[in-house]
Amino acid sequence: EQIVAAAAAVGLLLSLLIAFTLSMAVDRFNVRRELMVDEANAVGTTDLRARMLPLAFSAPIRAILREYVDVRLEYGRSAYDDAKLQRALLRTKELQDQLWRHSVALAREARDPITSIFLQSLNETIDLSEKRLAALENRVPVAVWIMLVLIATLACIVVGATVRRRYWLAMLISPVMIAVAMGFVADLDSPRTGL
């Protein structure tokens, strides 16, 4: 009876921990997805506003923005390739610097509302790339994963100890359910890979 009570308590604790961890992973997944859409919108807005600039500034800025979109797509597709990610980040910074240099020259020459709104959207584009990088690094902490694995192992052991007759299907149900739940959390928490 004590082992059954312990199994119920450990199972409940594990369920709560997986639920909280899943909630963290889903929130971070949604934030990353929203930031990607926000960045795409900001780049699109910057391009539209760049069309209103004088041609001497509009053409080079729009050409850089086209390359910027390709680099940001490369950033999103980097998956497990850290070298590819670092190249995309480095090129992103270079293109942002080029865009900003053109914008500084534009601001010195044309101080009008169109320049102001263009600079505002360009600044938002740059800010959103940094927010996406921060969101990429914002994951479920390793300590939480260690705690989950330890409690899941304990839960499987205690559940196994409560079974009087060893039937293989009954012995597999708890570990498989726990593995599926934790695998789903890990998948949501993997910003560069996963389903």
Short mmCIF file of C-alpha atoms in Angstrom, two decimals:
data_model
loop_
_atom_site.label_atom_id
_atom_site.label_comp_id
_atom_site.label_asym_id
_atom_site.label_seq_id
_atom_site.Cartn_x
_atom_site.Cartn_y
_atom_site.Cartn_z
CA GLU A 1 0.00 0.00 0.00
CA GLN A 2 2.85 2.38 0.78
CA ILE A 3 4.51 1.65 -2.55
CA VAL A 4 1.21 2.24 -4.38
CA ALA A 5 0.78 5.57 -2.54
CA ALA A 6 4.37 6.53 -3.40
CA ALA A 7 3.78 5.61 -7.04
CA ALA A 8 0.69 7.82 -7.15
CA ALA A 9 2.57 10.73 -5.53
CA VAL A 10 5.58 10.42 -7.86
CA GLY A 11 3.26 10.08 -10.88
CA LEU A 12 1.37 13.21 -9.87
CA LEU A 13 4.60 15.16 -9.33
CA LEU A 14 5.94 14.01 -12.69
CA SER A 15 2.67 14.96 -14.41
CA LEU A 16 2.82 18.46 -12.95
CA LEU A 17 6.46 18.91 -13.90
CA ILE A 18 5.87 17.75 -17.46
CA ALA A 19 2.84 20.05 -17.70
CA PHE A 20 4.82 23.08 -16.50
CA THR A 21 7.73 22.23 -18.79
CA LEU A 22 5.37 21.77 -21.72
CA SER A 23 3.81 25.14 -20.95
CA MET A 24 7.27 26.76 -20.96
CA ALA A 25 8.20 25.09 -24.25
CA VAL A 26 4.90 26.01 -25.94
CA ASP A 27 5.20 29.65 -24.83
CA ARG A 28 8.75 29.86 -26.18
CA PHE A 29 7.73 28.12 -29.40
CA ASN A 30 4.95 30.67 -29.92
CA VAL A 31 7.26 33.58 -29.16
CA ARG A 32 9.80 32.34 -31.73
CA ARG A 33 7.06 31.93 -34.34
CA GLU A 34 5.63 35.41 -33.64
CA LEU A 35 9.09 36.98 -33.83
CA MET A 36 9.68 35.36 -37.21
CA VAL A 37 6.41 36.79 -38.56
CA ASP A 38 7.14 40.19 -36.97
CA GLU A 39 10.60 40.26 -38.54
CA ALA A 40 9.21 39.35 -41.97
CA ASN A 41 6.62 42.13 -41.63
CA ALA A 42 9.28 44.62 -40.51
CA VAL A 43 11.53 43.79 -43.48
CA GLY A 44 8.56 44.10 -45.84
CA THR A 45 7.59 47.45 -44.33
CA THR A 46 11.18 48.66 -44.59
CA ASP A 47 11.25 47.69 -48.26
CA LEU A 48 7.94 49.46 -48.96
CA ARG A 49 9.14 52.61 -47.22
CA ALA A 50 12.49 52.43 -49.02
CA ARG A 51 10.57 52.76 -52.31
CA MET A 52 9.52 56.25 -51.26
CA LEU A 53 13.12 57.40 -50.74
CA PRO A 54 15.12 59.31 -53.35
CA LEU A 55 16.35 56.92 -56.06
CA ALA A 56 20.01 57.42 -55.11
CA PHE A 57 19.22 55.82 -51.73
CA SER A 58 16.27 53.61 -52.62
CA ALA A 59 18.04 51.36 -55.14
CA PRO A 60 21.07 50.37 -52.98
CA ILE A 61 18.97 49.98 -49.83
CA ARG A 62 16.45 47.72 -51.59
CA ALA A 63 19.28 45.62 -53.10
CA ILE A 64 20.78 45.13 -49.63
CA LEU A 65 17.33 44.26 -48.25
CA ARG A 66 16.90 41.54 -50.89
CA GLU A 67 20.20 39.98 -49.83
CA TYR A 68 19.20 40.48 -46.19
CA VAL A 69 16.06 38.38 -46.73
CA ASP A 70 18.15 35.58 -48.26
CA VAL A 71 20.55 35.64 -45.30
CA ARG A 72 17.69 35.59 -42.79
CA LEU A 73 16.20 32.58 -44.60
CA GLU A 74 19.61 30.91 -44.37
CA TYR A 75 19.61 31.71 -40.65
CA GLY A 76 16.24 30.01 -40.26
CA ARG A 77 17.37 26.93 -42.19
CA SER A 78 20.65 26.42 -40.31
CA ALA A 79 19.27 23.44 -38.28
CA TYR A 80 22.14 21.59 -36.60
CA ASP A 81 24.83 23.31 -38.70
CA ASP A 82 26.49 25.77 -36.30
CA ALA A 83 28.94 26.96 -38.95
CA LYS A 84 26.02 27.84 -41.24
CA LEU A 85 24.31 29.66 -38.37
CA GLN A 86 27.44 31.66 -37.53
CA ARG A 87 27.94 32.62 -41.19
CA ALA A 88 24.33 33.80 -41.39
CA LEU A 89 24.68 35.81 -38.17
CA LEU A 90 27.93 37.41 -39.34
CA ARG A 91 26.45 38.30 -42.73
CA THR A 92 23.32 39.65 -41.03
CA LYS A 93 25.47 42.05 -38.98
CA GLU A 94 27.40 43.15 -42.09
CA LEU A 95 24.21 43.87 -44.01
CA GLN A 96 22.69 45.71 -41.06
CA ASP A 97 25.81 47.89 -40.90
CA GLN A 98 25.56 48.61 -44.63
CA LEU A 99 21.89 49.51 -44.31
CA TRP A 100 22.59 51.77 -41.37
CA ARG A 101 25.44 53.57 -43.19
CA HIS A 102 23.10 54.31 -46.11
CA SER A 103 20.46 55.45 -43.64
CA VAL A 104 22.84 57.81 -41.86
CA ALA A 105 23.77 59.38 -45.21
CA LEU A 106 20.08 59.63 -46.08
CA ALA A 107 19.21 61.25 -42.74
CA ARG A 108 21.94 63.88 -43.25
CA GLU A 109 20.64 64.74 -46.70
CA ALA A 110 16.86 64.42 -46.38
CA ARG A 111 15.25 65.36 -43.08
CA ASP A 112 11.62 64.70 -43.83
CA PRO A 113 8.81 62.47 -42.50
CA ILE A 114 9.47 59.76 -45.10
CA THR A 115 13.07 59.41 -43.94
CA SER A 116 11.87 59.29 -40.35
CA ILE A 117 9.38 56.48 -40.89
CA PHE A 118 11.91 54.56 -42.99
CA LEU A 119 14.50 54.78 -40.21
CA GLN A 120 11.90 53.66 -37.69
CA SER A 121 11.07 50.51 -39.69
CA LEU A 122 14.75 49.76 -40.34
CA ASN A 123 15.48 50.07 -36.64
CA GLU A 124 12.61 47.67 -35.89
CA THR A 125 13.99 45.19 -38.44
CA ILE A 126 17.39 45.23 -36.74
CA ASP A 127 15.84 44.94 -33.27
CA LEU A 128 13.74 41.94 -34.31
CA SER A 129 16.77 40.06 -35.61
CA GLU A 130 18.34 40.44 -32.15
CA LYS A 131 15.13 39.34 -30.46
CA ARG A 132 15.04 36.22 -32.64
CA LEU A 133 18.61 35.43 -31.64
CA ALA A 134 17.72 35.83 -27.96
CA ALA A 135 14.67 33.59 -28.43
CA LEU A 136 16.87 30.98 -30.12
CA GLU A 137 18.95 30.76 -26.95
CA ASN A 138 15.96 30.80 -24.59
CA ARG A 139 15.31 27.13 -23.94
CA VAL A 140 14.13 24.89 -21.11
CA PRO A 141 17.08 24.86 -18.67
CA VAL A 142 19.28 21.77 -18.45
CA ALA A 143 18.59 21.52 -14.70
CA VAL A 144 14.88 21.10 -15.45
CA TRP A 145 15.64 18.31 -17.94
CA ILE A 146 17.86 16.53 -15.39
CA MET A 147 15.14 16.78 -12.76
CA LEU A 148 12.52 15.46 -15.21
CA VAL A 149 14.67 12.48 -16.20
CA LEU A 150 15.40 11.60 -12.57
CA ILE A 151 11.77 11.83 -11.47
CA ALA A 152 10.61 9.96 -14.60
CA THR A 153 13.08 7.17 -13.84
CA LEU A 154 11.90 7.03 -10.23
CA ALA A 155 8.26 6.98 -11.38
CA CYS A 156 8.93 4.05 -13.72
CA ILE A 157 10.75 2.13 -10.98
CA VAL A 158 7.98 2.72 -8.44
CA VAL A 159 5.25 1.80 -10.93
CA GLY A 160 7.18 -1.34 -11.81
CA ALA A 161 7.44 -2.22 -8.11
CA THR A 162 3.65 -2.01 -7.69
CA VAL A 163 2.93 -4.54 -10.44
CA ARG A 164 2.33 -7.98 -8.94
CA ARG A 165 2.36 -9.90 -12.18
CA ARG A 166 4.95 -8.91 -14.75
CA TYR A 167 3.09 -8.43 -17.99
CA TRP A 168 5.29 -6.78 -20.64
CA LEU A 169 2.61 -4.48 -22.07
CA ALA A 170 1.68 -3.12 -18.64
CA MET A 171 5.38 -2.57 -17.90
CA LEU A 172 5.84 -0.52 -21.09
CA ILE A 173 2.85 1.81 -20.83
CA SER A 174 4.28 4.23 -18.23
CA PRO A 175 7.78 4.59 -19.73
CA VAL A 176 6.38 5.01 -23.24
CA MET A 177 3.86 7.66 -22.15
CA ILE A 178 6.56 9.55 -20.26
CA ALA A 179 8.99 9.30 -23.20
CA VAL A 180 6.36 10.55 -25.66
CA ALA A 181 5.46 13.52 -23.43
CA MET A 182 9.09 14.44 -22.82
CA GLY A 183 9.93 13.95 -26.50
CA PHE A 184 7.12 16.33 -27.45
CA VAL A 185 8.44 18.93 -25.01
CA ALA A 186 11.98 18.49 -26.38
CA ASP A 187 10.71 18.90 -29.94
CA LEU A 188 8.90 22.15 -29.12
CA ASP A 189 11.99 23.36 -27.28
CA SER A 190 14.25 22.82 -30.31
CA PRO A 191 14.07 26.07 -32.27
CA ARG A 192 16.36 25.05 -35.14
CA THR A 193 15.18 21.46 -35.60
CA GLY A 194 12.25 19.22 -34.85
CA LEU A 195 8.92 18.41 -36.40
#
